[in-house]
Amino acid sequence: MTLTCNQLLETYPDLWRDATRHPFLDRCQAGTIEPQQFNTWLTQDYLFVTEFTRFLANTLAAAPVAHFDVLLGGLNAIRDELAWFRDKAQERQLSLDSAPQATCEAYCQLMASWSVQPYAVQATALWAIELAYNQGWQLPGVMVSPYDEFAQRWGNPGFTEYVKQLEAQANERLAGASEDVQGQAEAVFQAVARQENAFWQMAFIQGC
Ligand code: MP5
């Protein structure tokens, strides 16, 4: 049987709900998130995105040429995103030199370990990581300022379209993958969901 991205969402609805629905996001929507908690997320997410850039580059290196367009578009967008994170940190007078917290480090290490897995697994991880933010920032509904800018970054129609393209590319490769590789893709999807939930939670546990 062929595994698809949609089947993964249908097989693990609770895990995926916990990855994309979290009090952190609801409080951003309502404007009640503590600035310190938001700043923790912001500085840690910058560190995550720097490592995610390496993961995306490794995925591109393993991809068939037909997938280059979408992945190069993603890398181009990340260049802007990293600069945007630096702007947001400066506005808030935050240093981006802070050390990664344990939760962030664990996610980054896992991601690095996926870089040596078959391309179908990497493509599935990439789709899941991007979908988590695409859905997570949209599900609470319209956010108040200044958090609306963050919701817009990952919830805008262009980003939603990018995530759909990632899904199509992952599905295409999963269709030709062995059962073993499909099993690896399923495990990686579950890991992404767990790590995403932990990442939201990090802002509440450790403060800034
Ligand atoms: C993303 C992110 C989305 N920024 N942080 C986490 C913890 N998960 C997913 O990645 P990107 O590169 O910001 O679109």
JSON list of N, CA and C in Angstrom, two decimals, residues 66-130:
[
{"chain": "A", "resi": 66, "resn": "ALA", "atom": "N", "xyz": [13.61, 17.64, -10.94]},
{"chain": "A", "resi": 66, "resn": "ALA", "atom": "CA", "xyz": [12.23, 18.12, -11.13]},
{"chain": "A", "resi": 66, "resn": "ALA", "atom": "C", "xyz": [11.68, 18.80, -9.86]},
{"chain": "A", "resi": 67, "resn": "HIS", "atom": "N", "xyz": [12.29, 18.53, -8.72]},
{"chain": "A", "resi": 67, "resn": "HIS", "atom": "CA", "xyz": [11.83, 19.13, -7.46]},
{"chain": "A", "resi": 67, "resn": "HIS", "atom": "C", "xyz": [12.61, 20.41, -7.09]},
{"chain": "A", "resi": 68, "resn": "PHE", "atom": "N", "xyz": [13.62, 20.74, -7.88]},
{"chain": "A", "resi": 68, "resn": "PHE", "atom": "CA", "xyz": [14.48, 21.88, -7.53]},
{"chain": "A", "resi": 68, "resn": "PHE", "atom": "C", "xyz": [13.71, 23.19, -7.40]},
{"chain": "A", "resi": 69, "resn": "ASP", "atom": "N", "xyz": [12.82, 23.46, -8.35]},
{"chain": "A", "resi": 69, "resn": "ASP", "atom": "CA", "xyz": [12.12, 24.76, -8.38]},
{"chain": "A", "resi": 69, "resn": "ASP", "atom": "C", "xyz": [11.48, 25.09, -7.03]},
{"chain": "A", "resi": 70, "resn": "VAL", "atom": "N", "xyz": [10.71, 24.13, -6.54]},
{"chain": "A", "resi": 70, "resn": "VAL", "atom": "CA", "xyz": [9.98, 24.36, -5.28]},
{"chain": "A", "resi": 70, "resn": "VAL", "atom": "C", "xyz": [10.96, 24.55, -4.12]},
{"chain": "A", "resi": 71, "resn": "LEU", "atom": "N", "xyz": [12.00, 23.71, -4.09]},
{"chain": "A", "resi": 71, "resn": "LEU", "atom": "CA", "xyz": [12.94, 23.77, -2.96]},
{"chain": "A", "resi": 71, "resn": "LEU", "atom": "C", "xyz": [13.81, 25.03, -3.02]},
{"chain": "A", "resi": 72, "resn": "LEU", "atom": "N", "xyz": [14.18, 25.43, -4.23]},
{"chain": "A", "resi": 72, "resn": "LEU", "atom": "CA", "xyz": [14.95, 26.68, -4.36]},
{"chain": "A", "resi": 72, "resn": "LEU", "atom": "C", "xyz": [14.10, 27.88, -3.95]},
{"chain": "A", "resi": 73, "resn": "GLY", "atom": "N", "xyz": [12.81, 27.82, -4.27]},
{"chain": "A", "resi": 73, "resn": "GLY", "atom": "CA", "xyz": [11.89, 28.87, -3.82]},
{"chain": "A", "resi": 73, "resn": "GLY", "atom": "C", "xyz": [11.86, 28.93, -2.30]},
{"chain": "A", "resi": 74, "resn": "GLY", "atom": "N", "xyz": [11.87, 27.77, -1.67]},
{"chain": "A", "resi": 74, "resn": "GLY", "atom": "CA", "xyz": [11.86, 27.70, -0.21]},
{"chain": "A", "resi": 74, "resn": "GLY", "atom": "C", "xyz": [13.14, 28.29, 0.37]},
{"chain": "A", "resi": 75, "resn": "LEU", "atom": "N", "xyz": [14.27, 27.96, -0.24]},
{"chain": "A", "resi": 75, "resn": "LEU", "atom": "CA", "xyz": [15.56, 28.49, 0.26]},
{"chain": "A", "resi": 75, "resn": "LEU", "atom": "C", "xyz": [15.63, 30.01, 0.10]},
{"chain": "A", "resi": 76, "resn": "ASN", "atom": "N", "xyz": [15.11, 30.48, -1.00]},
{"chain": "A", "resi": 76, "resn": "ASN", "atom": "CA", "xyz": [15.09, 31.92, -1.25]},
{"chain": "A", "resi": 76, "resn": "ASN", "atom": "C", "xyz": [14.24, 32.63, -0.18]},
{"chain": "A", "resi": 77, "resn": "ALA", "atom": "N", "xyz": [13.10, 32.05, 0.12]},
{"chain": "A", "resi": 77, "resn": "ALA", "atom": "CA", "xyz": [12.21, 32.64, 1.14]},
{"chain": "A", "resi": 77, "resn": "ALA", "atom": "C", "xyz": [12.88, 32.63, 2.51]},
{"chain": "A", "resi": 78, "resn": "ILE", "atom": "N", "xyz": [13.70, 31.62, 2.77]},
{"chain": "A", "resi": 78, "resn": "ILE", "atom": "CA", "xyz": [14.36, 31.53, 4.08]},
{"chain": "A", "resi": 78, "resn": "ILE", "atom": "C", "xyz": [15.42, 32.63, 4.24]},
{"chain": "A", "resi": 79, "resn": "ARG", "atom": "N", "xyz": [16.03, 33.00, 3.13]},
{"chain": "A", "resi": 79, "resn": "ARG", "atom": "CA", "xyz": [16.99, 34.12, 3.22]},
{"chain": "A", "resi": 79, "resn": "ARG", "atom": "C", "xyz": [16.28, 35.36, 3.76]},
{"chain": "A", "resi": 80, "resn": "ASP", "atom": "N", "xyz": [15.10, 35.65, 3.21]},
{"chain": "A", "resi": 80, "resn": "ASP", "atom": "CA", "xyz": [14.32, 36.80, 3.68]},
{"chain": "A", "resi": 80, "resn": "ASP", "atom": "C", "xyz": [13.86, 36.58, 5.12]},
{"chain": "A", "resi": 81, "resn": "GLU", "atom": "N", "xyz": [13.49, 35.36, 5.41]},
{"chain": "A", "resi": 81, "resn": "GLU", "atom": "CA", "xyz": [12.96, 35.08, 6.76]},
{"chain": "A", "resi": 81, "resn": "GLU", "atom": "C", "xyz": [14.03, 35.29, 7.84]},
{"chain": "A", "resi": 82, "resn": "LEU", "atom": "N", "xyz": [15.25, 34.86, 7.55]},
{"chain": "A", "resi": 82, "resn": "LEU", "atom": "CA", "xyz": [16.32, 35.03, 8.55]},
{"chain": "A", "resi": 82, "resn": "LEU", "atom": "C", "xyz": [16.56, 36.53, 8.79]},
{"chain": "A", "resi": 83, "resn": "ALA", "atom": "N", "xyz": [16.52, 37.32, 7.72]},
{"chain": "A", "resi": 83, "resn": "ALA", "atom": "CA", "xyz": [16.71, 38.77, 7.88]},
{"chain": "A", "resi": 83, "resn": "ALA", "atom": "C", "xyz": [15.53, 39.37, 8.67]},
{"chain": "A", "resi": 84, "resn": "TRP", "atom": "N", "xyz": [14.34, 38.86, 8.39]},
{"chain": "A", "resi": 84, "resn": "TRP", "atom": "CA", "xyz": [13.14, 39.32, 9.09]},
{"chain": "A", "resi": 84, "resn": "TRP", "atom": "C", "xyz": [13.23, 39.00, 10.59]},
{"chain": "A", "resi": 85, "resn": "PHE", "atom": "N", "xyz": [13.69, 37.81, 10.92]},
{"chain": "A", "resi": 85, "resn": "PHE", "atom": "CA", "xyz": [13.87, 37.45, 12.34]},
{"chain": "A", "resi": 85, "resn": "PHE", "atom": "C", "xyz": [14.83, 38.43, 13.01]},
{"chain": "A", "resi": 86, "resn": "ARG", "atom": "N", "xyz": [15.92, 38.77, 12.31]},
{"chain": "A", "resi": 86, "resn": "ARG", "atom": "CA", "xyz": [16.90, 39.71, 12.91]},
{"chain": "A", "resi": 86, "resn": "ARG", "atom": "C", "xyz": [16.24, 41.07, 13.15]},
{"chain": "A", "resi": 87, "resn": "ASP", "atom": "N", "xyz": [15.40, 41.52, 12.19]},
{"chain": "A", "resi": 87, "resn": "ASP", "atom": "CA", "xyz": [14.67, 42.79, 12.37]},
{"chain": "A", "resi": 87, "resn": "ASP", "atom": "C", "xyz": [13.76, 42.72, 13.59]},
{"chain": "A", "resi": 88, "resn": "LYS", "atom": "N", "xyz": [13.01, 41.62, 13.70]},
{"chain": "A", "resi": 88, "resn": "LYS", "atom": "CA", "xyz": [12.05, 41.49, 14.81]},
{"chain": "A", "resi": 88, "resn": "LYS", "atom": "C", "xyz": [12.80, 41.47, 16.15]},
{"chain": "A", "resi": 89, "resn": "ALA", "atom": "N", "xyz": [13.94, 40.80, 16.16]},
{"chain": "A", "resi": 89, "resn": "ALA", "atom": "CA", "xyz": [14.72, 40.72, 17.41]},
{"chain": "A", "resi": 89, "resn": "ALA", "atom": "C", "xyz": [15.24, 42.11, 17.77]},
{"chain": "A", "resi": 90, "resn": "GLN", "atom": "N", "xyz": [15.68, 42.85, 16.77]},
{"chain": "A", "resi": 90, "resn": "GLN", "atom": "CA", "xyz": [16.20, 44.20, 17.02]},
{"chain": "A", "resi": 90, "resn": "GLN", "atom": "C", "xyz": [15.09, 45.11, 17.56]},
{"chain": "A", "resi": 91, "resn": "GLU", "atom": "N", "xyz": [13.92, 45.03, 16.96]},
{"chain": "A", "resi": 91, "resn": "GLU", "atom": "CA", "xyz": [12.78, 45.83, 17.43]},
{"chain": "A", "resi": 91, "resn": "GLU", "atom": "C", "xyz": [12.51, 45.57, 18.91]},
{"chain": "A", "resi": 92, "resn": "ARG", "atom": "N", "xyz": [12.71, 44.32, 19.31]},
{"chain": "A", "resi": 92, "resn": "ARG", "atom": "CA", "xyz": [12.43, 43.94, 20.69]},
{"chain": "A", "resi": 92, "resn": "ARG", "atom": "C", "xyz": [13.68, 43.97, 21.57]},
{"chain": "A", "resi": 93, "resn": "GLN", "atom": "N", "xyz": [14.78, 44.44, 21.00]},
{"chain": "A", "resi": 93, "resn": "GLN", "atom": "CA", "xyz": [16.05, 44.51, 21.71]},
{"chain": "A", "resi": 93, "resn": "GLN", "atom": "C", "xyz": [16.47, 43.16, 22.28]},
{"chain": "A", "resi": 94, "resn": "LEU", "atom": "N", "xyz": [16.38, 42.16, 21.43]},
{"chain": "A", "resi": 94, "resn": "LEU", "atom": "CA", "xyz": [16.74, 40.80, 21.86]},
{"chain": "A", "resi": 94, "resn": "LEU", "atom": "C", "xyz": [18.05, 40.40, 21.20]},
{"chain": "A", "resi": 95, "resn": "SER", "atom": "N", "xyz": [18.87, 39.71, 21.95]},
{"chain": "A", "resi": 95, "resn": "SER", "atom": "CA", "xyz": [20.09, 39.16, 21.36]},
{"chain": "A", "resi": 95, "resn": "SER", "atom": "C", "xyz": [19.75, 37.81, 20.73]},
{"chain": "A", "resi": 96, "resn": "LEU", "atom": "N", "xyz": [20.29, 37.58, 19.54]},
{"chain": "A", "resi": 96, "resn": "LEU", "atom": "CA", "xyz": [20.05, 36.27, 18.90]},
{"chain": "A", "resi": 96, "resn": "LEU", "atom": "C", "xyz": [21.23, 35.33, 19.12]},
{"chain": "A", "resi": 97, "resn": "ASP", "atom": "N", "xyz": [22.11, 35.74, 20.03]},
{"chain": "A", "resi": 97, "resn": "ASP", "atom": "CA", "xyz": [23.29, 34.91, 20.32]},
{"chain": "A", "resi": 97, "resn": "ASP", "atom": "C", "xyz": [23.02, 33.90, 21.44]},
{"chain": "A", "resi": 98, "resn": "SER", "atom": "N", "xyz": [21.79, 33.87, 21.93]},
{"chain": "A", "resi": 98, "resn": "SER", "atom": "CA", "xyz": [21.54, 33.00, 23.09]},
{"chain": "A", "resi": 98, "resn": "SER", "atom": "C", "xyz": [21.73, 31.53, 22.68]},
{"chain": "A", "resi": 99, "resn": "ALA", "atom": "N", "xyz": [22.03, 30.72, 23.68]},
{"chain": "A", "resi": 99, "resn": "ALA", "atom": "CA", "xyz": [22.24, 29.29, 23.42]},
{"chain": "A", "resi": 99, "resn": "ALA", "atom": "C", "xyz": [20.89, 28.62, 23.18]},
{"chain": "A", "resi": 100, "resn": "PRO", "atom": "N", "xyz": [20.87, 27.58, 22.37]},
{"chain": "A", "resi": 100, "resn": "PRO", "atom": "CA", "xyz": [19.60, 26.86, 22.19]},
{"chain": "A", "resi": 100, "resn": "PRO", "atom": "C", "xyz": [19.18, 26.19, 23.49]},
{"chain": "A", "resi": 101, "resn": "GLN", "atom": "N", "xyz": [17.90, 26.25, 23.79]},
{"chain": "A", "resi": 101, "resn": "GLN", "atom": "CA", "xyz": [17.39, 25.51, 24.94]},
{"chain": "A", "resi": 101, "resn": "GLN", "atom": "C", "xyz": [17.29, 24.03, 24.56]},
{"chain": "A", "resi": 102, "resn": "ALA", "atom": "N", "xyz": [17.15, 23.18, 25.58]},
{"chain": "A", "resi": 102, "resn": "ALA", "atom": "CA", "xyz": [17.21, 21.73, 25.34]},
{"chain": "A", "resi": 102, "resn": "ALA", "atom": "C", "xyz": [16.19, 21.28, 24.28]},
{"chain": "A", "resi": 103, "resn": "THR", "atom": "N", "xyz": [14.99, 21.86, 24.35]},
{"chain": "A", "resi": 103, "resn": "THR", "atom": "CA", "xyz": [13.93, 21.45, 23.41]},
{"chain": "A", "resi": 103, "resn": "THR", "atom": "C", "xyz": [14.31, 21.80, 21.97]},
{"chain": "A", "resi": 104, "resn": "CYS", "atom": "N", "xyz": [14.85, 23.00, 21.80]},
{"chain": "A", "resi": 104, "resn": "CYS", "atom": "CA", "xyz": [15.27, 23.45, 20.48]},
{"chain": "A", "resi": 104, "resn": "CYS", "atom": "C", "xyz": [16.43, 22.58, 19.97]},
{"chain": "A", "resi": 105, "resn": "GLU", "atom": "N", "xyz": [17.36, 22.33, 20.85]},
{"chain": "A", "resi": 105, "resn": "GLU", "atom": "CA", "xyz": [18.53, 21.54, 20.46]},
{"chain": "A", "resi": 105, "resn": "GLU", "atom": "C", "xyz": [18.13, 20.12, 20.06]},
{"chain": "A", "resi": 106, "resn": "ALA", "atom": "N", "xyz": [17.19, 19.55, 20.82]},
{"chain": "A", "resi": 106, "resn": "ALA", "atom": "CA", "xyz": [16.76, 18.17, 20.52]},
{"chain": "A", "resi": 106, "resn": "ALA", "atom": "C", "xyz": [16.10, 18.11, 19.13]},
{"chain": "A", "resi": 107, "resn": "TYR", "atom": "N", "xyz": [15.27, 19.11, 18.83]},
{"chain": "A", "resi": 107, "resn": "TYR", "atom": "CA", "xyz": [14.60, 19.13, 17.52]},
{"chain": "A", "resi": 107, "resn": "TYR", "atom": "C", "xyz": [15.65, 19.29, 16.41]},
{"chain": "A", "resi": 108, "resn": "CYS", "atom": "N", "xyz": [16.60, 20.20, 16.61]},
{"chain": "A", "resi": 108, "resn": "CYS", "atom": "CA", "xyz": [17.63, 20.44, 15.58]},
{"chain": "A", "resi": 108, "resn": "CYS", "atom": "C", "xyz": [18.49, 19.19, 15.35]},
{"chain": "A", "resi": 109, "resn": "GLN", "atom": "N", "xyz": [18.77, 18.49, 16.44]},
{"chain": "A", "resi": 109, "resn": "GLN", "atom": "CA", "xyz": [19.60, 17.27, 16.29]},
{"chain": "A", "resi": 109, "resn": "GLN", "atom": "C", "xyz": [18.85, 16.19, 15.53]},
{"chain": "A", "resi": 110, "resn": "LEU", "atom": "N", "xyz": [17.55, 16.08, 15.84]},
{"chain": "A", "resi": 110, "resn": "LEU", "atom": "CA", "xyz": [16.74, 15.09, 15.11]},
{"chain": "A", "resi": 110, "resn": "LEU", "atom": "C", "xyz": [16.71, 15.43, 13.62]},
{"chain": "A", "resi": 111, "resn": "MET", "atom": "N", "xyz": [16.50, 16.72, 13.34]},
{"chain": "A", "resi": 111, "resn": "MET", "atom": "CA", "xyz": [16.44, 17.16, 11.95]},
{"chain": "A", "resi": 111, "resn": "MET", "atom": "C", "xyz": [17.74, 16.82, 11.23]},
{"chain": "A", "resi": 112, "resn": "ALA", "atom": "N", "xyz": [18.86, 17.05, 11.89]},
{"chain": "A", "resi": 112, "resn": "ALA", "atom": "CA", "xyz": [20.14, 16.73, 11.27]},
{"chain": "A", "resi": 112, "resn": "ALA", "atom": "C", "xyz": [20.23, 15.24, 10.97]},
{"chain": "A", "resi": 113, "resn": "SER", "atom": "N", "xyz": [19.66, 14.43, 11.84]},
{"chain": "A", "resi": 113, "resn": "SER", "atom": "CA", "xyz": [19.72, 12.97, 11.62]},
{"chain": "A", "resi": 113, "resn": "SER", "atom": "C", "xyz": [18.85, 12.57, 10.43]},
{"chain": "A", "resi": 114, "resn": "TRP", "atom": "N", "xyz": [17.81, 13.36, 10.14]},
{"chain": "A", "resi": 114, "resn": "TRP", "atom": "CA", "xyz": [16.95, 13.04, 8.99]},
{"chain": "A", "resi": 114, "resn": "TRP", "atom": "C", "xyz": [17.64, 13.38, 7.67]},
{"chain": "A", "resi": 115, "resn": "SER", "atom": "N", "xyz": [18.64, 14.23, 7.73]},
{"chain": "A", "resi": 115, "resn": "SER", "atom": "CA", "xyz": [19.34, 14.65, 6.50]},
{"chain": "A", "resi": 115, "resn": "SER", "atom": "C", "xyz": [20.03, 13.49, 5.81]},
{"chain": "A", "resi": 116, "resn": "VAL", "atom": "N", "xyz": [20.30, 12.41, 6.53]},
{"chain": "A", "resi": 116, "resn": "VAL", "atom": "CA", "xyz": [20.97, 11.28, 5.89]},
{"chain": "A", "resi": 116, "resn": "VAL", "atom": "C", "xyz": [19.97, 10.16, 5.56]},
{"chain": "A", "resi": 117, "resn": "GLN", "atom": "N", "xyz": [18.70, 10.43, 5.72]},
{"chain": "A", "resi": 117, "resn": "GLN", "atom": "CA", "xyz": [17.69, 9.43, 5.37]},
{"chain": "A", "resi": 117, "resn": "GLN", "atom": "C", "xyz": [17.32, 9.57, 3.90]},
{"chain": "A", "resi": 118, "resn": "PRO", "atom": "N", "xyz": [16.60, 8.57, 3.34]},
{"chain": "A", "resi": 118, "resn": "PRO", "atom": "CA", "xyz": [16.22, 8.66, 1.92]},
{"chain": "A", "resi": 118, "resn": "PRO", "atom": "C", "xyz": [15.40, 9.93, 1.63]},
{"chain": "A", "resi": 119, "resn": "TYR", "atom": "N", "xyz": [15.49, 10.41, 0.41]},
{"chain": "A", "resi": 119, "resn": "TYR", "atom": "CA", "xyz": [14.82, 11.66, 0.04]},
{"chain": "A", "resi": 119, "resn": "TYR", "atom": "C", "xyz": [13.32, 11.64, 0.36]},
{"chain": "A", "resi": 120, "resn": "ALA", "atom": "N", "xyz": [12.65, 10.52, 0.17]},
{"chain": "A", "resi": 120, "resn": "ALA", "atom": "CA", "xyz": [11.20, 10.46, 0.46]},
{"chain": "A", "resi": 120, "resn": "ALA", "atom": "C", "xyz": [10.93, 10.81, 1.92]},
{"chain": "A", "resi": 121, "resn": "VAL", "atom": "N", "xyz": [11.83, 10.40, 2.80]},
{"chain": "A", "resi": 121, "resn": "VAL", "atom": "CA", "xyz": [11.67, 10.68, 4.24]},
{"chain": "A", "resi": 121, "resn": "VAL", "atom": "C", "xyz": [11.93, 12.17, 4.49]},
{"chain": "A", "resi": 122, "resn": "GLN", "atom": "N", "xyz": [12.97, 12.70, 3.89]},
{"chain": "A", "resi": 122, "resn": "GLN", "atom": "CA", "xyz": [13.28, 14.13, 4.05]},
{"chain": "A", "resi": 122, "resn": "GLN", "atom": "C", "xyz": [12.13, 14.99, 3.52]},
{"chain": "A", "resi": 123, "resn": "ALA", "atom": "N", "xyz": [11.58, 14.61, 2.37]},
{"chain": "A", "resi": 123, "resn": "ALA", "atom": "CA", "xyz": [10.49, 15.38, 1.76]},
{"chain": "A", "resi": 123, "resn": "ALA", "atom": "C", "xyz": [9.25, 15.36, 2.66]},
{"chain": "A", "resi": 124, "resn": "THR", "atom": "N", "xyz": [9.02, 14.23, 3.32]},
{"chain": "A", "resi": 124, "resn": "THR", "atom": "CA", "xyz": [7.88, 14.12, 4.24]},
{"chain": "A", "resi": 124, "resn": "THR", "atom": "C", "xyz": [8.11, 15.01, 5.47]},
{"chain": "A", "resi": 125, "resn": "ALA", "atom": "N", "xyz": [9.33, 14.97, 5.99]},
{"chain": "A", "resi": 125, "resn": "ALA", "atom": "CA", "xyz": [9.65, 15.81, 7.16]},
{"chain": "A", "resi": 125, "resn": "ALA", "atom": "C", "xyz": [9.50, 17.28, 6.81]},
{"chain": "A", "resi": 126, "resn": "LEU", "atom": "N", "xyz": [10.02, 17.66, 5.66]},
{"chain": "A", "resi": 126, "resn": "LEU", "atom": "CA", "xyz": [9.97, 19.06, 5.23]},
{"chain": "A", "resi": 126, "resn": "LEU", "atom": "C", "xyz": [8.52, 19.54, 5.13]},
{"chain": "A", "resi": 127, "resn": "TRP", "atom": "N", "xyz": [7.70, 18.73, 4.50]},
{"chain": "A", "resi": 127, "resn": "TRP", "atom": "CA", "xyz": [6.27, 19.08, 4.38]},
{"chain": "A", "resi": 127, "resn": "TRP", "atom": "C", "xyz": [5.64, 19.24, 5.77]},
{"chain": "A", "resi": 128, "resn": "ALA", "atom": "N", "xyz": [5.89, 18.27, 6.67]},
{"chain": "A", "resi": 128, "resn": "ALA", "atom": "CA", "xyz": [5.24, 18.29, 7.99]},
{"chain": "A", "resi": 128, "resn": "ALA", "atom": "C", "xyz": [5.70, 19.52, 8.80]},
{"chain": "A", "resi": 129, "resn": "ILE", "atom": "N", "xyz": [6.98, 19.84, 8.72]},
{"chain": "A", "resi": 129, "resn": "ILE", "atom": "CA", "xyz": [7.52, 20.99, 9.48]},
{"chain": "A", "resi": 129, "resn": "ILE", "atom": "C", "xyz": [6.85, 22.29, 9.01]},
{"chain": "A", "resi": 130, "resn": "GLU", "atom": "N", "xyz": [6.72, 22.43, 7.70]},
{"chain": "A", "resi": 130, "resn": "GLU", "atom": "CA", "xyz": [6.12, 23.66, 7.15]},
{"chain": "A", "resi": 130, "resn": "GLU", "atom": "C", "xyz": [4.61, 23.69, 7.39]}
]
